């Protein structure tokens, strides 16, 4: 399967967000990754519903909303109304994950679960059928521009094996410290979606960087 690229607007220019979202719209990006942080689940605050609502008209791409918030079940419908197509909650933030996944699906959005670097993929075993997307955090959530944790590769392999064995359609997304330096090995391990914040927005030419990330693993045409 062709891999997907999901640039994270956490690394975009917040004073010119519409411009950056428009750039993504014209680029080869597949999804727009949107990092919501509450200052409780993670030690940082980013943005919430009004910002997602404001940028929605500038893009037809899939809005992949990553909720790094405590008690996400309180806000699922509001994120859907704001324009989320995929809603990802953290395993570590949900006491009743199965219920929260059904709640997300009931809104019509796709349901994702994110795992912190210390959380084993085996803990998802009993809900995997209900999960459209597993987001494996390859940094501790809260900030962009951190160093990729290489142990993630083994988690990708283990999860991929389980997904294939059980004949599921669940996608694996990798989030944190992803760029040209590790994209290929991640795709070989079984990743389907690569999130890239700094790698895209700090590049001299973000659109070209997306093209490059998109072509990783493709045979070169002569
Ligand atoms: C981290 C966020 C990531 C972040 C990735 O808490 O979930 O999506 O924006 O940023 P980079 O690609 O710079 O590591
Ligand atoms: Zn994220």
PDB file of C-alpha atoms and ligand atoms in Angstrom:
ATOM      1  CA  UNK A   1       0.000   0.000   0.000  1.00  0.00           C
ATOM      2  CA  UNK A   2       1.161   3.497  -0.769  1.00  0.00           C
ATOM      3  CA  UNK A   3       2.105   5.362   2.397  1.00  0.00           C
ATOM      4  CA  UNK A   4       0.464   8.580   3.503  1.00  0.00           C
ATOM      5  CA  UNK A   5       2.119  11.810   4.658  1.00  0.00           C
ATOM      6  CA  UNK A   6       0.489  13.868   7.395  1.00  0.00           C
ATOM      7  CA  UNK A   7       2.307  17.164   8.021  1.00  0.00           C
ATOM      8  CA  UNK A   8       1.729  18.475  11.540  1.00  0.00           C
ATOM      9  CA  UNK A   9       0.653  22.103  11.676  1.00  0.00           C
ATOM     10  CA  UNK A  10       2.123  22.359  15.172  1.00  0.00           C
ATOM     11  CA  UNK A  11       5.295  23.445  13.366  1.00  0.00           C
ATOM     12  CA  UNK A  12       3.453  25.857  11.023  1.00  0.00           C
ATOM     13  CA  UNK A  13       3.477  29.639  11.277  1.00  0.00           C
ATOM     14  CA  UNK A  14       0.535  30.330  13.627  1.00  0.00           C
ATOM     15  CA  UNK A  15       0.401  33.956  12.528  1.00  0.00           C
ATOM     16  CA  UNK A  16      -0.196  32.771   8.970  1.00  0.00           C
ATOM     17  CA  UNK A  17      -1.984  29.482   9.521  1.00  0.00           C
ATOM     18  CA  UNK A  18      -4.367  29.849   6.579  1.00  0.00           C
ATOM     19  CA  UNK A  19      -1.397  30.313   4.253  1.00  0.00           C
ATOM     20  CA  UNK A  20       0.333  27.180   5.535  1.00  0.00           C
ATOM     21  CA  UNK A  21      -2.862  25.132   5.343  1.00  0.00           C
ATOM     22  CA  UNK A  22      -3.365  26.339   1.768  1.00  0.00           C
ATOM     23  CA  UNK A  23       0.186  25.282   0.972  1.00  0.00           C
ATOM     24  CA  UNK A  24      -0.642  21.791   2.304  1.00  0.00           C
ATOM     25  CA  UNK A  25      -3.818  21.794   0.233  1.00  0.00           C
ATOM     26  CA  UNK A  26      -1.775  22.320  -2.927  1.00  0.00           C
ATOM     27  CA  UNK A  27       0.918  19.834  -1.875  1.00  0.00           C
ATOM     28  CA  UNK A  28       1.086  16.049  -2.085  1.00  0.00           C
ATOM     29  CA  UNK A  29       0.220  15.793   1.618  1.00  0.00           C
ATOM     30  CA  UNK A  30      -2.523  13.253   2.281  1.00  0.00           C
ATOM     31  CA  UNK A  31      -3.710  14.369   5.704  1.00  0.00           C
ATOM     32  CA  UNK A  32      -3.357  17.457   7.873  1.00  0.00           C
ATOM     33  CA  UNK A  33      -2.170  16.377  11.333  1.00  0.00           C
ATOM     34  CA  UNK A  34      -3.592  18.612  14.060  1.00  0.00           C
ATOM     35  CA  UNK A  35      -2.067  18.427  17.553  1.00  0.00           C
ATOM     36  CA  UNK A  36      -4.378  19.501  20.365  1.00  0.00           C
ATOM     37  CA  UNK A  37      -2.682  19.892  23.785  1.00  0.00           C
ATOM     38  CA  UNK A  38      -4.338  20.836  27.030  1.00  0.00           C
ATOM     39  CA  UNK A  39      -1.554  21.500  29.529  1.00  0.00           C
ATOM     40  CA  UNK A  40      -2.819  18.590  31.654  1.00  0.00           C
ATOM     41  CA  UNK A  41      -2.228  15.394  29.722  1.00  0.00           C
ATOM     42  CA  UNK A  42       0.917  16.956  28.242  1.00  0.00           C
ATOM     43  CA  UNK A  43       3.021  19.830  29.584  1.00  0.00           C
ATOM     44  CA  UNK A  44       2.122  22.200  26.758  1.00  0.00           C
ATOM     45  CA  UNK A  45      -0.944  24.004  25.362  1.00  0.00           C
ATOM     46  CA  UNK A  46      -1.505  24.358  21.614  1.00  0.00           C
ATOM     47  CA  UNK A  47      -4.993  25.187  20.296  1.00  0.00           C
ATOM     48  CA  UNK A  48      -8.544  23.856  20.213  1.00  0.00           C
ATOM     49  CA  UNK A  49     -11.905  23.888  18.379  1.00  0.00           C
ATOM     50  CA  UNK A  50     -11.980  27.507  17.169  1.00  0.00           C
ATOM     51  CA  UNK A  51      -8.664  27.146  15.358  1.00  0.00           C
ATOM     52  CA  UNK A  52      -9.668  23.872  13.687  1.00  0.00           C
ATOM     53  CA  UNK A  53     -12.983  25.428  12.633  1.00  0.00           C
ATOM     54  CA  UNK A  54     -11.185  28.484  11.260  1.00  0.00           C
ATOM     55  CA  UNK A  55      -8.808  26.525   9.029  1.00  0.00           C
ATOM     56  CA  UNK A  56     -11.339  23.934   7.820  1.00  0.00           C
ATOM     57  CA  UNK A  57     -12.559  26.029   4.856  1.00  0.00           C
ATOM     58  CA  UNK A  58      -8.993  26.236   3.550  1.00  0.00           C
ATOM     59  CA  UNK A  59      -8.594  22.498   3.059  1.00  0.00           C
ATOM     60  CA  UNK A  60     -10.363  19.455   1.653  1.00  0.00           C
ATOM     61  CA  UNK A  61      -7.716  17.093   3.019  1.00  0.00           C
ATOM     62  CA  UNK A  62      -8.424  14.673   5.841  1.00  0.00           C
ATOM     63  CA  UNK A  63      -8.173  16.410   9.217  1.00  0.00           C
ATOM     64  CA  UNK A  64      -6.293  14.002  11.463  1.00  0.00           C
ATOM     65  CA  UNK A  65      -6.870  15.355  14.957  1.00  0.00           C
ATOM     66  CA  UNK A  66      -4.517  14.065  17.658  1.00  0.00           C
ATOM     67  CA  UNK A  67      -5.962  14.787  21.085  1.00  0.00           C
ATOM     68  CA  UNK A  68      -3.259  15.041  23.717  1.00  0.00           C
ATOM     69  CA  UNK A  69      -5.839  15.929  26.334  1.00  0.00           C
ATOM     70  CA  UNK A  70      -7.203  14.491  29.571  1.00  0.00           C
ATOM     71  CA  UNK A  71     -10.834  13.278  29.544  1.00  0.00           C
ATOM     72  CA  UNK A  72     -11.129  13.410  25.741  1.00  0.00           C
ATOM     73  CA  UNK A  73     -14.608  11.831  25.934  1.00  0.00           C
ATOM     74  CA  UNK A  74     -15.969  15.197  27.040  1.00  0.00           C
ATOM     75  CA  UNK A  75     -15.075  16.871  23.746  1.00  0.00           C
ATOM     76  CA  UNK A  76     -15.388  14.278  20.941  1.00  0.00           C
ATOM     77  CA  UNK A  77     -18.568  15.736  19.389  1.00  0.00           C
ATOM     78  CA  UNK A  78     -17.149  19.257  19.467  1.00  0.00           C
ATOM     79  CA  UNK A  79     -13.993  18.173  17.635  1.00  0.00           C
ATOM     80  CA  UNK A  80     -16.118  16.394  15.042  1.00  0.00           C
ATOM     81  CA  UNK A  81     -18.243  19.531  14.586  1.00  0.00           C
ATOM     82  CA  UNK A  82     -15.084  21.608  14.249  1.00  0.00           C
ATOM     83  CA  UNK A  83     -14.044  19.500  11.246  1.00  0.00           C
ATOM     84  CA  UNK A  84     -12.141  16.425  12.468  1.00  0.00           C
ATOM     85  CA  UNK A  85     -12.251  13.440  10.094  1.00  0.00           C
ATOM     86  CA  UNK A  86     -10.107  11.211  12.303  1.00  0.00           C
ATOM     87  CA  UNK A  87     -10.144  11.611  16.072  1.00  0.00           C
ATOM     88  CA  UNK A  88      -7.256  10.034  17.965  1.00  0.00           C
ATOM     89  CA  UNK A  89      -7.308   9.730  21.738  1.00  0.00           C
ATOM     90  CA  UNK A  90      -4.487   8.563  23.978  1.00  0.00           C
ATOM     91  CA  UNK A  91      -4.665   5.104  25.508  1.00  0.00           C
ATOM     92  CA  UNK A  92      -3.181   6.651  28.665  1.00  0.00           C
ATOM     93  CA  UNK A  93      -5.972   9.253  28.866  1.00  0.00           C
ATOM     94  CA  UNK A  94      -8.933   6.873  28.591  1.00  0.00           C
ATOM     95  CA  UNK A  95     -10.344   4.851  31.480  1.00  0.00           C
ATOM     96  CA  UNK A  96     -13.005   3.444  29.158  1.00  0.00           C
ATOM     97  CA  UNK A  97     -11.235   3.270  25.830  1.00  0.00           C
ATOM     98  CA  UNK A  98     -13.713   0.870  24.234  1.00  0.00           C
ATOM     99  CA  UNK A  99     -16.587   3.212  25.017  1.00  0.00           C
ATOM    100  CA  UNK A 100     -14.683   6.261  23.771  1.00  0.00           C
ATOM    101  CA  UNK A 101     -13.900   4.522  20.478  1.00  0.00           C
ATOM    102  CA  UNK A 102     -17.605   3.796  19.948  1.00  0.00           C
ATOM    103  CA  UNK A 103     -18.364   7.410  20.823  1.00  0.00           C
ATOM    104  CA  UNK A 104     -15.950   8.607  18.111  1.00  0.00           C
ATOM    105  CA  UNK A 105     -17.447   6.243  15.524  1.00  0.00           C
ATOM    106  CA  UNK A 106     -20.962   7.364  16.400  1.00  0.00           C
ATOM    107  CA  UNK A 107     -20.029  10.871  15.229  1.00  0.00           C
ATOM    108  CA  UNK A 108     -19.042   9.462  11.818  1.00  0.00           C
ATOM    109  CA  UNK A 109     -15.328  10.127  12.355  1.00  0.00           C
ATOM    110  CA  UNK A 110     -12.652   7.439  12.162  1.00  0.00           C
ATOM    111  CA  UNK A 111     -11.292   6.337  15.509  1.00  0.00           C
ATOM    112  CA  UNK A 112      -7.614   6.418  16.432  1.00  0.00           C
ATOM    113  CA  UNK A 113      -5.644   5.476  19.541  1.00  0.00           C
ATOM    114  CA  UNK A 114      -2.219   6.928  20.329  1.00  0.00           C
ATOM    115  CA  UNK A 115       0.339   5.131  22.489  1.00  0.00           C
ATOM    116  CA  UNK A 116       3.064   6.900  24.419  1.00  0.00           C
ATOM    117  CA  UNK A 117       6.589   5.531  23.966  1.00  0.00           C
ATOM    118  CA  UNK A 118       6.344   3.520  27.208  1.00  0.00           C
ATOM    119  CA  UNK A 119       3.009   1.855  26.374  1.00  0.00           C
ATOM    120  CA  UNK A 120       3.276  -1.614  24.775  1.00  0.00           C
ATOM    121  CA  UNK A 121       1.261  -2.297  21.622  1.00  0.00           C
ATOM    122  CA  UNK A 122      -0.007  -5.546  23.183  1.00  0.00           C
ATOM    123  CA  UNK A 123      -2.331  -3.452  25.404  1.00  0.00           C
ATOM    124  CA  UNK A 124      -4.478  -2.731  22.333  1.00  0.00           C
ATOM    125  CA  UNK A 125      -5.098  -6.380  21.623  1.00  0.00           C
ATOM    126  CA  UNK A 126      -8.709  -6.416  22.848  1.00  0.00           C
ATOM    127  CA  UNK A 127      -9.835  -3.280  21.005  1.00  0.00           C
ATOM    128  CA  UNK A 128      -7.879  -3.515  17.758  1.00  0.00           C
ATOM    129  CA  UNK A 129     -10.989  -4.479  15.720  1.00  0.00           C
ATOM    130  CA  UNK A 130     -12.534  -1.136  16.700  1.00  0.00           C
ATOM    131  CA  UNK A 131      -9.507   0.988  15.830  1.00  0.00           C
ATOM    132  CA  UNK A 132      -9.022   2.581  12.397  1.00  0.00           C
ATOM    133  CA  UNK A 133      -5.648   4.100  13.239  1.00  0.00           C
ATOM    134  CA  UNK A 134      -2.953   3.393  15.826  1.00  0.00           C
ATOM    135  CA  UNK A 135      -0.671   6.363  16.351  1.00  0.00           C
ATOM    136  CA  UNK A 136       2.655   5.195  17.768  1.00  0.00           C
ATOM    137  CA  UNK A 137       4.371   8.097  19.487  1.00  0.00           C
ATOM    138  CA  UNK A 138       8.053   8.061  18.672  1.00  0.00           C
ATOM    139  CA  UNK A 139       8.699  10.982  21.060  1.00  0.00           C
ATOM    140  CA  UNK A 140       7.067  11.882  24.370  1.00  0.00           C
ATOM    141  CA  UNK A 141       4.050  13.946  23.346  1.00  0.00           C
ATOM    142  CA  UNK A 142       3.892  17.665  24.000  1.00  0.00           C
ATOM    143  CA  UNK A 143       6.455  19.250  21.715  1.00  0.00           C
ATOM    144  CA  UNK A 144       7.597  19.267  18.122  1.00  0.00           C
ATOM    145  CA  UNK A 145      11.219  18.951  17.080  1.00  0.00           C
ATOM    146  CA  UNK A 146      12.243  16.130  19.435  1.00  0.00           C
ATOM    147  CA  UNK A 147      14.544  13.207  18.790  1.00  0.00           C
ATOM    148  CA  UNK A 148      13.070   9.991  17.374  1.00  0.00           C
ATOM    149  CA  UNK A 149      13.030   7.072  19.830  1.00  0.00           C
ATOM    150  CA  UNK A 150      14.340   4.063  17.901  1.00  0.00           C
ATOM    151  CA  UNK A 151      12.590   1.458  20.027  1.00  0.00           C
ATOM    152  CA  UNK A 152       9.454   2.497  18.095  1.00  0.00           C
ATOM    153  CA  UNK A 153      10.633   0.423  15.139  1.00  0.00           C
ATOM    154  CA  UNK A 154      10.114  -2.810  17.043  1.00  0.00           C
ATOM    155  CA  UNK A 155       6.647  -1.630  18.110  1.00  0.00           C
ATOM    156  CA  UNK A 156       5.755  -1.017  14.458  1.00  0.00           C
ATOM    157  CA  UNK A 157       6.900  -4.519  13.500  1.00  0.00           C
ATOM    158  CA  UNK A 158       5.012  -6.182  16.351  1.00  0.00           C
ATOM    159  CA  UNK A 159       1.804  -4.273  15.685  1.00  0.00           C
ATOM    160  CA  UNK A 160       2.002  -4.854  11.930  1.00  0.00           C
ATOM    161  CA  UNK A 161       2.353  -8.577  12.523  1.00  0.00           C
ATOM    162  CA  UNK A 162      -0.754  -8.631  14.698  1.00  0.00           C
ATOM    163  CA  UNK A 163      -2.770  -6.563  12.197  1.00  0.00           C
ATOM    164  CA  UNK A 164      -1.810  -8.891   9.346  1.00  0.00           C
ATOM    165  CA  UNK A 165      -2.394 -12.070  11.355  1.00  0.00           C
ATOM    166  CA  UNK A 166      -5.857 -10.896  12.351  1.00  0.00           C
ATOM    167  CA  UNK A 167      -6.605  -9.624   8.850  1.00  0.00           C
ATOM    168  CA  UNK A 168      -7.478  -6.119  10.040  1.00  0.00           C
ATOM    169  CA  UNK A 169      -7.423  -2.831   8.139  1.00  0.00           C
ATOM    170  CA  UNK A 170      -5.999  -0.751  11.011  1.00  0.00           C
ATOM    171  CA  UNK A 171      -3.409   1.766   9.831  1.00  0.00           C
ATOM    172  CA  UNK A 172      -0.173   2.464  11.718  1.00  0.00           C
ATOM    173  CA  UNK A 173       0.859   6.107  12.054  1.00  0.00           C
ATOM    174  CA  UNK A 174       4.223   7.244  13.427  1.00  0.00           C
ATOM    175  CA  UNK A 175       4.384  10.588  15.181  1.00  0.00           C
ATOM    176  CA  UNK A 176       7.472  12.442  16.376  1.00  0.00           C
ATOM    177  CA  UNK A 177      10.966  13.000  15.021  1.00  0.00           C
ATOM    178  CA  UNK A 178      10.079  11.631  11.584  1.00  0.00           C
ATOM    179  CA  UNK A 179      11.928  12.832   8.484  1.00  0.00           C
ATOM    180  CA  UNK A 180      13.945  11.665   5.494  1.00  0.00           C
ATOM    181  CA  UNK A 181      16.521  10.154   7.877  1.00  0.00           C
ATOM    182  CA  UNK A 182      14.154   7.451   9.172  1.00  0.00           C
ATOM    183  CA  UNK A 183      11.146   7.366   6.796  1.00  0.00           C
ATOM    184  CA  UNK A 184      12.379   4.396   4.789  1.00  0.00           C
ATOM    185  CA  UNK A 185      13.109   2.155   7.754  1.00  0.00           C
ATOM    186  CA  UNK A 186       9.709   3.039   9.260  1.00  0.00           C
ATOM    187  CA  UNK A 187       7.904   2.110   6.062  1.00  0.00           C
ATOM    188  CA  UNK A 188       9.844  -1.149   5.844  1.00  0.00           C
ATOM    189  CA  UNK A 189       8.818  -1.935   9.417  1.00  0.00           C
ATOM    190  CA  UNK A 190       5.163  -1.534   8.408  1.00  0.00           C
ATOM    191  CA  UNK A 191       4.176   2.107   8.959  1.00  0.00           C
ATOM    192  CA  UNK A 192       1.300   3.389   6.800  1.00  0.00           C
ATOM    193  CA  UNK A 193       1.205   7.078   7.779  1.00  0.00           C
ATOM    194  CA  UNK A 194       4.142   9.348   8.594  1.00  0.00           C
ATOM    195  CA  UNK A 195       3.509  12.510  10.611  1.00  0.00           C
ATOM    196  CA  UNK A 196       6.129  15.198  10.024  1.00  0.00           C
ATOM    197  CA  UNK A 197       6.107  18.603  11.689  1.00  0.00           C
ATOM    198  CA  UNK A 198       9.580  20.159  11.800  1.00  0.00           C
ATOM    199  CA  UNK A 199      10.818  18.068   8.864  1.00  0.00           C
ATOM    200  CA  UNK A 200       8.214  19.755   6.636  1.00  0.00           C
ATOM    201  CA  UNK A 201       7.792  23.248   8.041  1.00  0.00           C
ATOM    202  CA  UNK A 202      11.450  23.926   8.874  1.00  0.00           C
ATOM    203  CA  UNK A 203      12.559  22.735   5.433  1.00  0.00           C
ATOM    204  CA  UNK A 204      13.687  25.457   3.004  1.00  0.00           C
ATOM    205  CA  UNK A 205      10.924  24.271   0.665  1.00  0.00           C
ATOM    206  CA  UNK A 206       8.108  22.514   2.572  1.00  0.00           C
ATOM    207  CA  UNK A 207       6.215  21.472  -0.577  1.00  0.00           C
ATOM    208  CA  UNK A 208       9.297  19.834  -1.990  1.00  0.00           C
ATOM    209  CA  UNK A 209       9.987  18.078   1.315  1.00  0.00           C
ATOM    210  CA  UNK A 210       6.485  16.580   1.154  1.00  0.00           C
ATOM    211  CA  UNK A 211       7.240  15.326  -2.379  1.00  0.00           C
ATOM    212  CA  UNK A 212      10.450  13.765  -1.076  1.00  0.00           C
ATOM    213  CA  UNK A 213       8.735  12.107   1.902  1.00  0.00           C
ATOM    214  CA  UNK A 214       6.027  10.842  -0.417  1.00  0.00           C
ATOM    215  CA  UNK A 215       8.590   9.281  -2.776  1.00  0.00           C
ATOM    216  CA  UNK A 216      10.541   7.400  -0.094  1.00  0.00           C
ATOM    217  CA  UNK A 217      10.626   3.705  -0.957  1.00  0.00           C
ATOM    218  CA  UNK A 218       9.507   4.301  -4.544  1.00  0.00           C
ATOM    219  CA  UNK A 219      11.771   2.966  -7.245  1.00  0.00           C
ATOM    220  CA  UNK A 220      13.511   5.752  -9.090  1.00  0.00           C
ATOM    221  CA  UNK A 221      12.129   6.296 -12.599  1.00  0.00           C
ATOM    222  CA  UNK A 222      14.780   6.747 -15.250  1.00  0.00           C
TER     223      UNK A 222
HETATM  224  C1  LIG B   1       4.148  15.743  19.475  1.00  0.00           C
HETATM  225  C2  LIG B   1       3.092  15.851  18.397  1.00  0.00           C
HETATM  226  C3  LIG B   1       3.643  15.663  17.036  1.00  0.00           C
HETATM  227  C4  LIG B   1       4.590  16.747  16.616  1.00  0.00           C
HETATM  228  C5  LIG B   1       5.576  16.188  15.663  1.00  0.00           C
HETATM  229  O1  LIG B   1       3.560  15.885  20.708  1.00  0.00           O
HETATM  230  O2  LIG B   1       2.091  14.876  18.584  1.00  0.00           O
HETATM  231  O3  LIG B   1       2.619  15.503  16.074  1.00  0.00           O
HETATM  232  O4  LIG B   1       3.933  17.836  16.021  1.00  0.00           O
HETATM  233  O5  LIG B   1       6.567  17.109  15.452  1.00  0.00           O
HETATM  234  P1  LIG B   1       7.969  16.732  14.833  1.00  0.00           P
HETATM  235  O6  LIG B   1       7.707  16.105  13.496  1.00  0.00           O
HETATM  236  O7  LIG B   1       8.666  18.053  14.757  1.00  0.00           O
HETATM  237  O8  LIG B   1       8.634  15.776  15.783  1.00  0.00           O
HETATM  238 ZN1  LIG B   2       0.668  14.448  16.846  1.00  0.00          ZN
END
